[in-house]
Amino acid sequence: MIDGLKADFGIKYLCGKLAVSESGYHARRSRPLSDRHRWRWELTARVLGAFVASGRADGYRKIAATLTADGFRINPKTVLRVMRDLGIMPLAARAAYRKAAARARRSPDPDDLLERRFQESIEPGTVLVGDITYVATSEGWLYLATVIDLATRMVLGWATSKRQTAELVVTAMNRARASGHVRAGTIFHSDHGTQYRSKRFASFCARHSIRRSMGKNFQCWDNAIAESFFSKIKNERLRWLRLTSRRHATREISNYIRYFNTRRRHQALGYATPAETMQQLTQPAATAA
């Protein structure tokens, strides 16, 4: 068997999987095998041969079907045991296994602290929402990350980059904090994007007493406010422009956010602007102080 497969796997690998020494393999070539050992070695050789012939893509069921079609009837579970002994699995299954192992190693995602309570009366700076979208330019994609105050709908922080990275969302949150409207212990709600699940962003939020919150997977309505802003900026500004560069797009985004915060009136705010709402909701606190 080793002679037939050594070109594909190598003598050292095959001897290791079959629990025989290389010297034992060379010595045994000159000795006859028992019927039981001969059958086991033939089975292993056929399984390995069928696996290699499939481009290392077939699982134990398909390999059992292949061997049966060739006149070597075998139970699929027996093939599975042989493959496990050899430590081989289909490439797709190997990739899936690695992804599952990576998911098991990572820290659990934050709970949903918001639960779609978008209309409840809340104080500015206590609940923030954010997301990432992409904008087409002549230079390629530009990614935009936002941090929006739920009480006033004001865009407190934003950032753009040609790549989706953890640094993109950290920069947006840092700019939100620089606005002076983010309170200690605030909730930041997002989707399950890798940037928001990254250790870099989690560490940043922990240092600045920001509690992370995430909705359910594949439920865009769990972050509807952030999605709504992206719809507005694209439909009201970016869709009608030919953005010649990422710098051009960033400039237009900046201009729109300034307009959005200070001049655009929102039905949800009683047709006030985010800036007016922020002033109205924070003025009593400022006066009392």
Short mmCIF file of C-alpha atoms in Angstrom, two decimals:
data_model
loop_
_atom_site.label_atom_id
_atom_site.label_comp_id
_atom_site.label_asym_id
_atom_site.label_seq_id
_atom_site.Cartn_x
_atom_site.Cartn_y
_atom_site.Cartn_z
CA MET A 1 0.00 0.00 0.00
CA ILE A 2 2.74 2.44 0.93
CA ASP A 3 4.49 1.71 -2.35
CA GLY A 4 1.35 2.69 -4.27
CA LEU A 5 0.76 5.92 -2.34
CA LYS A 6 4.21 7.16 -1.41
CA ALA A 7 4.32 9.41 -4.48
CA ASP A 8 1.31 11.33 -3.15
CA PHE A 9 1.91 11.25 0.60
CA GLY A 10 5.51 10.21 1.22
CA ILE A 11 6.82 7.19 3.13
CA LYS A 12 7.31 9.08 6.38
CA TYR A 13 3.70 10.35 6.44
CA LEU A 14 2.21 6.95 5.55
CA CYS A 15 4.30 5.09 8.10
CA GLY A 16 3.26 7.56 10.78
CA LYS A 17 -0.43 7.19 9.97
CA LEU A 18 -0.16 3.40 9.89
CA ALA A 19 1.81 3.33 13.16
CA VAL A 20 4.80 1.54 11.68
CA SER A 21 8.41 2.60 11.63
CA GLU A 22 10.15 3.36 8.36
CA SER A 23 12.69 0.62 9.11
CA GLY A 24 9.82 -1.75 9.87
CA TYR A 25 8.19 -0.87 6.56
CA HIS A 26 11.35 -1.65 4.60
CA ALA A 27 11.86 -4.92 6.53
CA ARG A 28 8.23 -5.98 6.12
CA ARG A 29 8.31 -5.59 2.35
CA SER A 30 10.07 -8.96 2.20
CA ARG A 31 7.66 -10.76 4.61
CA PRO A 32 4.18 -12.11 3.80
CA LEU A 33 1.13 -10.53 5.48
CA SER A 34 -1.74 -12.31 7.23
CA ASP A 35 -5.12 -12.24 5.50
CA ARG A 36 -6.47 -9.80 8.07
CA HIS A 37 -3.57 -7.42 7.69
CA ARG A 38 -3.66 -7.74 3.90
CA TRP A 39 -7.38 -6.81 3.86
CA ARG A 40 -6.81 -3.87 6.20
CA TRP A 41 -3.91 -2.57 4.16
CA GLU A 42 -5.86 -3.00 0.93
CA LEU A 43 -8.83 -1.13 2.41
CA THR A 44 -6.60 1.71 3.58
CA ALA A 45 -4.91 1.87 0.19
CA ARG A 46 -8.24 2.00 -1.62
CA VAL A 47 -9.60 4.71 0.68
CA LEU A 48 -6.49 6.83 0.27
CA GLY A 49 -6.44 6.23 -3.47
CA ALA A 50 -10.11 7.25 -3.87
CA PHE A 51 -9.52 10.31 -1.68
CA VAL A 52 -6.55 11.44 -3.78
CA ALA A 53 -8.40 10.72 -7.04
CA SER A 54 -11.24 13.01 -5.93
CA GLY A 55 -8.82 15.89 -5.50
CA ARG A 56 -9.12 15.43 -1.71
CA ALA A 57 -12.73 16.63 -1.95
CA ASP A 58 -14.84 13.50 -1.24
CA GLY A 59 -16.08 12.56 2.21
CA TYR A 60 -16.47 9.06 3.60
CA ARG A 61 -19.91 8.45 2.08
CA LYS A 62 -18.80 9.28 -1.47
CA ILE A 63 -15.61 7.26 -1.06
CA ALA A 64 -17.65 4.25 0.15
CA ALA A 65 -19.91 4.63 -2.89
CA THR A 66 -16.87 4.82 -5.19
CA LEU A 67 -15.33 1.67 -3.71
CA THR A 68 -18.65 -0.20 -3.93
CA ALA A 69 -19.03 0.85 -7.58
CA ASP A 70 -15.54 -0.58 -8.18
CA GLY A 71 -16.64 -3.92 -6.69
CA PHE A 72 -15.16 -3.43 -3.22
CA ARG A 73 -18.26 -3.33 -1.02
CA ILE A 74 -17.64 -1.51 2.24
CA ASN A 75 -19.71 0.12 4.99
CA PRO A 76 -19.40 3.94 4.97
CA LYS A 77 -18.75 3.91 8.73
CA THR A 78 -15.75 1.67 8.16
CA VAL A 79 -14.43 4.17 5.62
CA LEU A 80 -15.01 6.94 8.18
CA ARG A 81 -12.91 5.07 10.77
CA VAL A 82 -10.10 4.58 8.26
CA MET A 83 -10.14 8.28 7.33
CA ARG A 84 -10.07 9.27 10.98
CA ASP A 85 -7.14 6.94 11.62
CA LEU A 86 -5.31 8.53 8.70
CA GLY A 87 -6.23 12.05 9.80
CA ILE A 88 -7.65 13.03 6.41
CA MET A 89 -10.81 14.97 5.64
CA PRO A 90 -12.23 16.80 2.60
CA LEU A 91 -10.84 20.27 1.98
CA ALA A 92 -14.27 21.91 2.41
CA ALA A 93 -14.81 20.09 5.70
CA ARG A 94 -11.35 21.11 6.87
CA ALA A 95 -12.14 24.77 6.14
CA ALA A 96 -15.48 24.50 7.96
CA TYR A 97 -13.74 22.86 10.92
CA ARG A 98 -11.20 25.66 11.11
CA LYS A 99 -13.94 28.31 11.03
CA ALA A 100 -15.89 26.52 13.75
CA ALA A 101 -12.74 26.23 15.86
CA ALA A 102 -12.04 29.94 15.39
CA ARG A 103 -15.59 30.80 16.47
CA ALA A 104 -15.21 28.61 19.55
CA ARG A 105 -11.97 30.38 20.53
CA ARG A 106 -13.26 33.93 20.20
CA SER A 107 -14.98 35.79 23.02
CA PRO A 108 -18.80 35.72 23.05
CA ASP A 109 -20.48 38.63 21.27
CA PRO A 110 -22.13 41.27 23.50
CA ASP A 111 -25.81 40.94 24.40
CA ASP A 112 -28.50 43.10 22.81
CA LEU A 113 -28.93 45.93 25.35
CA LEU A 114 -31.14 48.00 23.05
CA GLU A 115 -33.72 45.47 21.77
CA ARG A 116 -35.09 47.92 19.17
CA ARG A 117 -36.23 50.45 21.77
CA PHE A 118 -35.62 53.29 19.34
CA GLN A 119 -38.58 55.46 20.35
CA GLU A 120 -38.14 55.43 24.12
CA SER A 121 -37.28 58.70 25.88
CA ILE A 122 -33.56 58.66 26.55
CA GLU A 123 -30.94 61.25 27.41
CA PRO A 124 -28.37 62.43 24.85
CA GLY A 125 -25.06 60.59 24.95
CA THR A 126 -26.42 57.51 26.72
CA VAL A 127 -27.27 55.31 23.71
CA LEU A 128 -25.26 55.38 20.48
CA VAL A 129 -25.66 53.34 17.30
CA GLY A 130 -23.19 52.77 14.50
CA ASP A 131 -22.49 50.87 11.33
CA ILE A 132 -20.24 50.73 8.25
CA THR A 133 -21.26 51.26 4.64
CA TYR A 134 -19.39 51.54 1.35
CA VAL A 135 -19.37 54.33 -1.22
CA ALA A 136 -18.33 53.86 -4.86
CA THR A 137 -15.71 56.24 -6.26
CA SER A 138 -13.60 56.30 -9.41
CA GLU A 139 -10.64 55.17 -7.28
CA GLY A 140 -12.53 52.24 -5.74
CA TRP A 141 -14.59 51.66 -2.61
CA LEU A 142 -14.55 54.10 0.28
CA TYR A 143 -15.82 52.81 3.63
CA LEU A 144 -17.74 55.06 6.02
CA ALA A 145 -18.25 54.33 9.73
CA THR A 146 -20.63 56.38 11.87
CA VAL A 147 -21.54 56.91 15.52
CA ILE A 148 -25.05 58.39 15.97
CA ASP A 149 -26.71 59.60 19.15
CA LEU A 150 -30.07 57.86 19.44
CA ALA A 151 -31.81 60.62 21.42
CA THR A 152 -31.01 63.42 18.96
CA ARG A 153 -30.11 61.52 15.74
CA MET A 154 -26.93 63.62 15.63
CA VAL A 155 -23.88 62.10 13.94
CA LEU A 156 -21.36 62.51 16.74
CA GLY A 157 -18.46 60.79 15.02
CA TRP A 158 -17.54 59.37 11.65
CA ALA A 159 -14.50 58.16 9.73
CA THR A 160 -13.63 57.02 6.21
CA SER A 161 -10.99 54.66 4.88
CA LYS A 162 -10.25 52.60 1.79
CA ARG A 163 -10.27 49.48 4.00
CA GLN A 164 -12.70 48.05 6.55
CA THR A 165 -10.58 47.76 9.67
CA ALA A 166 -11.01 47.95 13.42
CA GLU A 167 -9.14 51.24 13.29
CA LEU A 168 -11.94 52.71 11.16
CA VAL A 169 -14.58 52.19 13.87
CA VAL A 170 -12.18 53.20 16.66
CA THR A 171 -11.51 56.50 14.86
CA ALA A 172 -15.23 57.16 14.46
CA MET A 173 -15.83 56.48 18.15
CA ASN A 174 -12.86 58.61 19.18
CA ARG A 175 -14.30 61.54 17.22
CA ALA A 176 -17.68 60.96 18.87
CA ARG A 177 -16.03 61.18 22.29
CA ALA A 178 -14.27 64.37 21.21
CA SER A 179 -17.68 65.97 20.58
CA GLY A 180 -18.25 66.03 24.34
CA HIS A 181 -21.65 64.36 24.07
CA VAL A 182 -20.68 60.79 25.02
CA ARG A 183 -21.29 59.92 28.66
CA ALA A 184 -19.49 57.32 30.73
CA GLY A 185 -21.38 54.03 30.68
CA THR A 186 -23.04 54.80 27.35
CA ILE A 187 -24.39 51.91 25.25
CA PHE A 188 -23.01 51.53 21.74
CA HIS A 189 -25.17 49.30 19.54
CA SER A 190 -23.92 47.73 16.29
CA ASP A 191 -24.22 44.66 14.12
CA HIS A 192 -21.90 41.65 14.34
CA GLY A 193 -19.30 42.98 11.89
CA THR A 194 -15.75 41.79 12.47
CA GLN A 195 -14.60 45.35 13.13
CA TYR A 196 -17.02 45.69 16.05
CA ARG A 197 -16.09 42.22 17.37
CA SER A 198 -12.36 42.91 17.18
CA LYS A 199 -10.16 42.94 20.26
CA ARG A 200 -8.98 46.41 19.27
CA PHE A 201 -12.48 47.90 19.44
CA ALA A 202 -13.48 45.90 22.53
CA SER A 203 -10.38 47.12 24.36
CA PHE A 204 -11.06 50.72 23.32
CA CYS A 205 -14.65 50.57 24.59
CA ALA A 206 -13.60 48.98 27.88
CA ARG A 207 -11.01 51.72 28.51
CA HIS A 208 -13.60 54.45 27.97
CA SER A 209 -16.54 52.84 29.83
CA ILE A 210 -18.57 52.21 26.67
CA ARG A 211 -20.90 49.21 26.89
CA ARG A 212 -21.12 47.31 23.63
CA SER A 213 -24.44 45.94 22.39
CA MET A 214 -25.24 43.82 19.33
CA GLY A 215 -28.51 42.75 17.75
CA LYS A 216 -29.24 39.33 16.32
CA ASN A 217 -27.26 38.05 13.36
CA PHE A 218 -28.71 38.94 9.94
CA GLN A 219 -31.37 41.24 11.47
CA CYS A 220 -30.82 44.66 9.88
CA TRP A 221 -33.84 46.10 11.73
CA ASP A 222 -31.95 45.67 15.01
CA ASN A 223 -29.80 48.61 13.88
CA ALA A 224 -32.40 50.52 11.86
CA ILE A 225 -31.31 54.04 12.90
CA ALA A 226 -27.77 53.54 11.61
CA GLU A 227 -29.10 52.00 8.38
CA SER A 228 -31.54 54.89 7.98
CA PHE A 229 -28.74 57.46 7.99
CA PHE A 230 -26.89 55.60 5.23
CA SER A 231 -30.06 55.53 3.15
CA LYS A 232 -30.46 59.30 3.55
CA ILE A 233 -26.90 60.27 2.71
CA LYS A 234 -26.87 58.08 -0.40
CA ASN A 235 -30.31 59.04 -1.70
CA GLU A 236 -30.05 62.74 -0.90
CA ARG A 237 -26.43 63.42 -1.84
CA LEU A 238 -24.00 60.73 -2.97
CA ARG A 239 -26.18 59.00 -5.57
CA TRP A 240 -26.38 62.20 -7.63
CA LEU A 241 -22.65 62.90 -7.72
CA ARG A 242 -19.77 61.54 -9.76
CA LEU A 243 -17.21 60.93 -7.04
CA THR A 244 -13.84 61.17 -8.78
CA SER A 245 -11.73 60.14 -5.79
CA ARG A 246 -11.95 58.95 -2.21
CA ARG A 247 -10.93 62.44 -1.08
CA HIS A 248 -13.79 63.92 -3.10
CA ALA A 249 -16.22 61.44 -1.52
CA THR A 250 -14.94 62.22 1.98
CA ARG A 251 -15.44 65.93 1.39
CA GLU A 252 -19.02 65.39 0.23
CA ILE A 253 -19.71 63.13 3.23
CA SER A 254 -18.37 65.81 5.57
CA ASN A 255 -20.55 68.48 3.97
CA TYR A 256 -23.65 66.30 4.19
CA ILE A 257 -23.08 65.39 7.85
CA ARG A 258 -22.73 69.09 8.68
CA TYR A 259 -26.02 69.75 6.87
CA PHE A 260 -27.65 66.69 8.46
CA ASN A 261 -26.74 67.77 11.98
CA THR A 262 -27.51 71.50 11.72
CA ARG A 263 -30.11 72.02 8.99
CA ARG A 264 -31.96 68.83 8.09
CA ARG A 265 -35.28 68.56 9.95
CA HIS A 266 -36.44 65.15 11.17
CA GLN A 267 -40.01 64.02 11.53
CA ALA A 268 -38.99 61.79 14.47
CA LEU A 269 -37.70 64.93 16.24
CA GLY A 270 -40.87 66.96 15.70
CA TYR A 271 -39.25 68.54 12.62
CA ALA A 272 -36.37 69.94 14.61
CA THR A 273 -32.74 69.46 13.60
CA PRO A 274 -30.38 67.18 15.58
CA ALA A 275 -28.44 70.25 16.76
CA GLU A 276 -31.61 71.97 18.00
CA THR A 277 -32.72 68.78 19.75
CA MET A 278 -29.33 68.36 21.39
CA GLN A 279 -29.45 71.93 22.67
CA GLN A 280 -33.02 71.55 23.91
CA LEU A 281 -32.31 68.29 25.77
CA THR A 282 -29.03 69.42 27.32
CA GLN A 283 -29.95 73.04 28.11
CA PRO A 284 -31.86 72.29 31.35
CA ALA A 285 -28.91 70.34 32.68
CA ALA A 286 -26.59 73.18 31.77
CA THR A 287 -28.87 75.73 33.41
CA ALA A 288 -29.22 73.66 36.58
CA ALA A 289 -25.47 73.34 36.81
#
